[in-house]
Amino acid sequence: MRNNLLMNFTVDKENKKIRVEREFAATRDRVWAAWTKSELLDQWWAPKPWKARTKSMDFTEGGFWLYAMVGPDGSEHWARADFQTIKEGESFSTFDAFCDENGTINTSFERSFWTNTFKEHSGSTIVNIEIVYKALEDLEKIIEMGFKEGFTAGLENLDALLES
């Protein structure tokens, strides 16, 4: 992994947003595939020693990705991403939520809205991720749960996958 890859992680409490700007040493097509194909997502999405396991994925507008984060002890934490918009190879947006293994949303924690954009630049790809929360408390709760550390570790897993 190149150590000089761009990585910015910003928490904007005033606007209830997290912004991540991350560079990957791969073409946009390869990075796009890693974010949109379940068999690739399962290889990098979870921070080690956790693993991501897809139950179902329909990468279309109106479709969703239902997956579990599986701990080393076998515990499962379910989530779903509902695809809102998709501009093939360029961007997609989702409503994300914690849920049960059947995809029933856990209403005790508000959904977040993600927008992911992909831009190729000189043989590498920059992914801009904006995550918006309805309430500041939801943003603060996800940060307290270790989102920055876990997501950063997952993105490093993606570096390794793209190198292989």
Short mmCIF file of C-alpha atoms in Angstrom, two decimals:
data_model
loop_
_atom_site.label_atom_id
_atom_site.label_comp_id
_atom_site.label_asym_id
_atom_site.label_seq_id
_atom_site.Cartn_x
_atom_site.Cartn_y
_atom_site.Cartn_z
CA MET A 1 0.00 0.00 0.00
CA ARG A 2 1.30 3.45 -0.87
CA ASN A 3 1.65 5.58 2.24
CA ASN A 4 1.03 8.84 0.39
CA LEU A 5 -2.61 8.14 -0.48
CA LEU A 6 -5.03 10.92 0.39
CA MET A 7 -7.16 10.35 3.50
CA ASN A 8 -9.28 13.10 5.03
CA PHE A 9 -11.90 12.37 7.69
CA THR A 10 -13.92 15.38 8.85
CA VAL A 11 -16.75 15.60 11.34
CA ASP A 12 -19.00 18.62 10.74
CA LYS A 13 -21.22 18.77 13.82
CA GLU A 14 -22.90 22.01 12.75
CA ASN A 15 -24.30 20.32 9.63
CA LYS A 16 -24.51 16.81 11.15
CA LYS A 17 -22.17 15.31 8.53
CA ILE A 18 -19.13 13.12 8.23
CA ARG A 19 -16.99 13.65 5.16
CA VAL A 20 -14.34 11.20 4.02
CA GLU A 21 -12.07 11.83 1.06
CA ARG A 22 -9.99 8.76 0.24
CA GLU A 23 -7.61 7.96 -2.61
CA PHE A 24 -7.03 4.44 -3.91
CA ALA A 25 -4.17 3.30 -6.14
CA ALA A 26 -6.46 1.77 -8.77
CA THR A 27 -8.64 2.75 -11.70
CA ARG A 28 -12.16 4.01 -11.10
CA ASP A 29 -13.65 0.85 -12.64
CA ARG A 30 -11.85 -1.37 -10.10
CA VAL A 31 -12.73 0.87 -7.14
CA TRP A 32 -16.36 1.17 -8.29
CA ALA A 33 -16.63 -2.62 -8.53
CA ALA A 34 -15.21 -3.01 -5.00
CA TRP A 35 -17.95 -0.72 -3.65
CA THR A 36 -20.84 -2.19 -5.67
CA LYS A 37 -20.32 -5.97 -5.91
CA SER A 38 -21.16 -8.00 -2.81
CA GLU A 39 -18.45 -10.60 -3.38
CA LEU A 40 -15.86 -7.79 -3.23
CA LEU A 41 -17.53 -5.83 -0.40
CA ASP A 42 -17.44 -8.98 1.73
CA GLN A 43 -13.64 -9.01 1.36
CA TRP A 44 -12.99 -5.50 2.73
CA TRP A 45 -15.98 -3.80 4.35
CA ALA A 46 -15.48 -5.02 7.93
CA PRO A 47 -12.47 -4.06 10.06
CA LYS A 48 -10.40 -7.14 10.93
CA PRO A 49 -10.90 -9.47 12.75
CA TRP A 50 -14.56 -8.87 11.83
CA LYS A 51 -15.93 -10.02 8.47
CA ALA A 52 -18.75 -8.74 6.29
CA ARG A 53 -21.20 -11.33 4.98
CA THR A 54 -23.82 -10.43 2.40
CA LYS A 55 -27.23 -12.05 2.68
CA SER A 56 -28.60 -10.30 -0.42
CA MET A 57 -27.74 -7.42 -2.72
CA ASP A 58 -29.70 -5.71 -5.47
CA PHE A 59 -27.53 -2.86 -6.74
CA THR A 60 -30.31 -0.95 -8.49
CA GLU A 61 -32.21 2.20 -7.56
CA GLY A 62 -34.80 0.99 -5.07
CA GLY A 63 -32.77 -2.15 -4.29
CA PHE A 64 -30.72 -2.76 -1.17
CA TRP A 65 -27.69 -4.52 0.33
CA LEU A 66 -28.43 -6.62 3.43
CA TYR A 67 -25.34 -7.77 5.27
CA ALA A 68 -23.97 -8.78 8.65
CA MET A 69 -20.81 -7.68 10.38
CA VAL A 70 -19.65 -10.96 11.93
CA GLY A 71 -17.38 -10.85 14.95
CA PRO A 72 -14.60 -13.33 15.71
CA ASP A 73 -16.93 -14.91 18.30
CA GLY A 74 -19.64 -15.41 15.64
CA SER A 75 -21.84 -12.53 16.82
CA GLU A 76 -23.74 -10.78 14.03
CA HIS A 77 -24.68 -7.13 13.67
CA TRP A 78 -27.00 -6.56 10.71
CA ALA A 79 -27.27 -3.52 8.47
CA ARG A 80 -28.86 -2.54 5.20
CA ALA A 81 -28.12 0.08 2.58
CA ASP A 82 -31.10 1.15 0.45
CA PHE A 83 -29.92 2.44 -2.93
CA GLN A 84 -31.51 5.78 -3.81
CA THR A 85 -29.58 7.01 -6.84
CA ILE A 86 -26.97 5.35 -9.04
CA LYS A 87 -24.94 7.03 -11.78
CA GLU A 88 -22.96 4.08 -13.13
CA GLY A 89 -19.23 4.47 -12.47
CA GLU A 90 -19.68 7.95 -10.97
CA SER A 91 -21.79 8.01 -7.83
CA PHE A 92 -24.45 6.35 -5.73
CA SER A 93 -26.42 7.27 -2.64
CA THR A 94 -27.98 5.15 0.08
CA PHE A 95 -30.04 5.32 3.23
CA ASP A 96 -28.19 3.14 5.75
CA ALA A 97 -29.69 1.54 8.83
CA PHE A 98 -29.11 -1.06 11.49
CA CYS A 99 -31.61 -3.89 11.12
CA ASP A 100 -32.27 -7.53 11.89
CA GLU A 101 -31.30 -10.52 9.74
CA ASN A 102 -34.51 -10.08 7.72
CA GLY A 103 -33.77 -6.44 6.91
CA THR A 104 -36.36 -5.01 9.33
CA ILE A 105 -34.98 -1.61 10.29
CA ASN A 106 -34.10 -0.87 13.91
CA THR A 107 -36.04 2.35 14.51
CA SER A 108 -34.22 3.13 17.77
CA PHE A 109 -31.31 4.46 15.69
CA GLU A 110 -31.94 6.92 12.86
CA ARG A 111 -30.84 6.12 9.34
CA SER A 112 -27.95 7.98 7.76
CA PHE A 113 -27.80 9.20 4.16
CA TRP A 114 -24.60 8.39 2.25
CA THR A 115 -23.44 9.91 -1.02
CA ASN A 116 -20.37 8.31 -2.63
CA THR A 117 -18.67 9.87 -5.66
CA PHE A 118 -15.77 8.38 -7.64
CA LYS A 119 -13.27 10.42 -9.65
CA GLU A 120 -10.25 9.02 -11.47
CA HIS A 121 -7.09 11.12 -11.38
CA SER A 122 -3.71 10.09 -12.84
CA GLY A 123 -4.25 6.36 -12.45
CA SER A 124 -5.73 6.56 -8.97
CA THR A 125 -9.30 7.09 -7.80
CA ILE A 126 -10.60 9.49 -5.20
CA VAL A 127 -13.80 8.49 -3.43
CA ASN A 128 -15.69 11.27 -1.67
CA ILE A 129 -18.14 10.04 0.95
CA GLU A 130 -20.63 12.30 2.68
CA ILE A 131 -22.74 10.85 5.49
CA VAL A 132 -25.61 12.98 6.78
CA TYR A 133 -27.51 12.43 10.03
CA LYS A 134 -30.88 13.86 11.07
CA ALA A 135 -29.73 14.65 14.60
CA LEU A 136 -26.40 15.60 16.13
CA GLU A 137 -26.92 12.91 18.78
CA ASP A 138 -26.95 10.23 16.04
CA LEU A 139 -23.70 11.55 14.59
CA GLU A 140 -22.09 11.65 18.03
CA LYS A 141 -23.32 8.12 18.84
CA ILE A 142 -21.80 6.63 15.68
CA ILE A 143 -18.47 8.36 16.38
CA GLU A 144 -18.53 7.01 19.97
CA MET A 145 -19.12 3.52 18.56
CA GLY A 146 -15.74 3.76 16.80
CA PHE A 147 -16.93 4.54 13.27
CA LYS A 148 -13.79 6.49 12.30
CA GLU A 149 -11.43 3.73 13.38
CA GLY A 150 -13.55 0.92 11.94
CA PHE A 151 -14.21 2.63 8.62
CA THR A 152 -10.54 3.61 8.26
CA ALA A 153 -9.53 -0.03 8.88
CA GLY A 154 -12.04 -1.17 6.25
CA LEU A 155 -10.65 1.29 3.70
CA GLU A 156 -7.17 -0.08 4.41
CA ASN A 157 -8.56 -3.57 3.70
CA LEU A 158 -9.75 -2.19 0.36
CA ASP A 159 -6.21 -0.97 -0.39
CA ALA A 160 -4.96 -4.53 0.16
CA LEU A 161 -7.72 -6.00 -2.03
CA LEU A 162 -6.95 -3.58 -4.86
CA GLU A 163 -3.26 -4.49 -4.68
CA SER A 164 -3.95 -8.22 -5.03
#
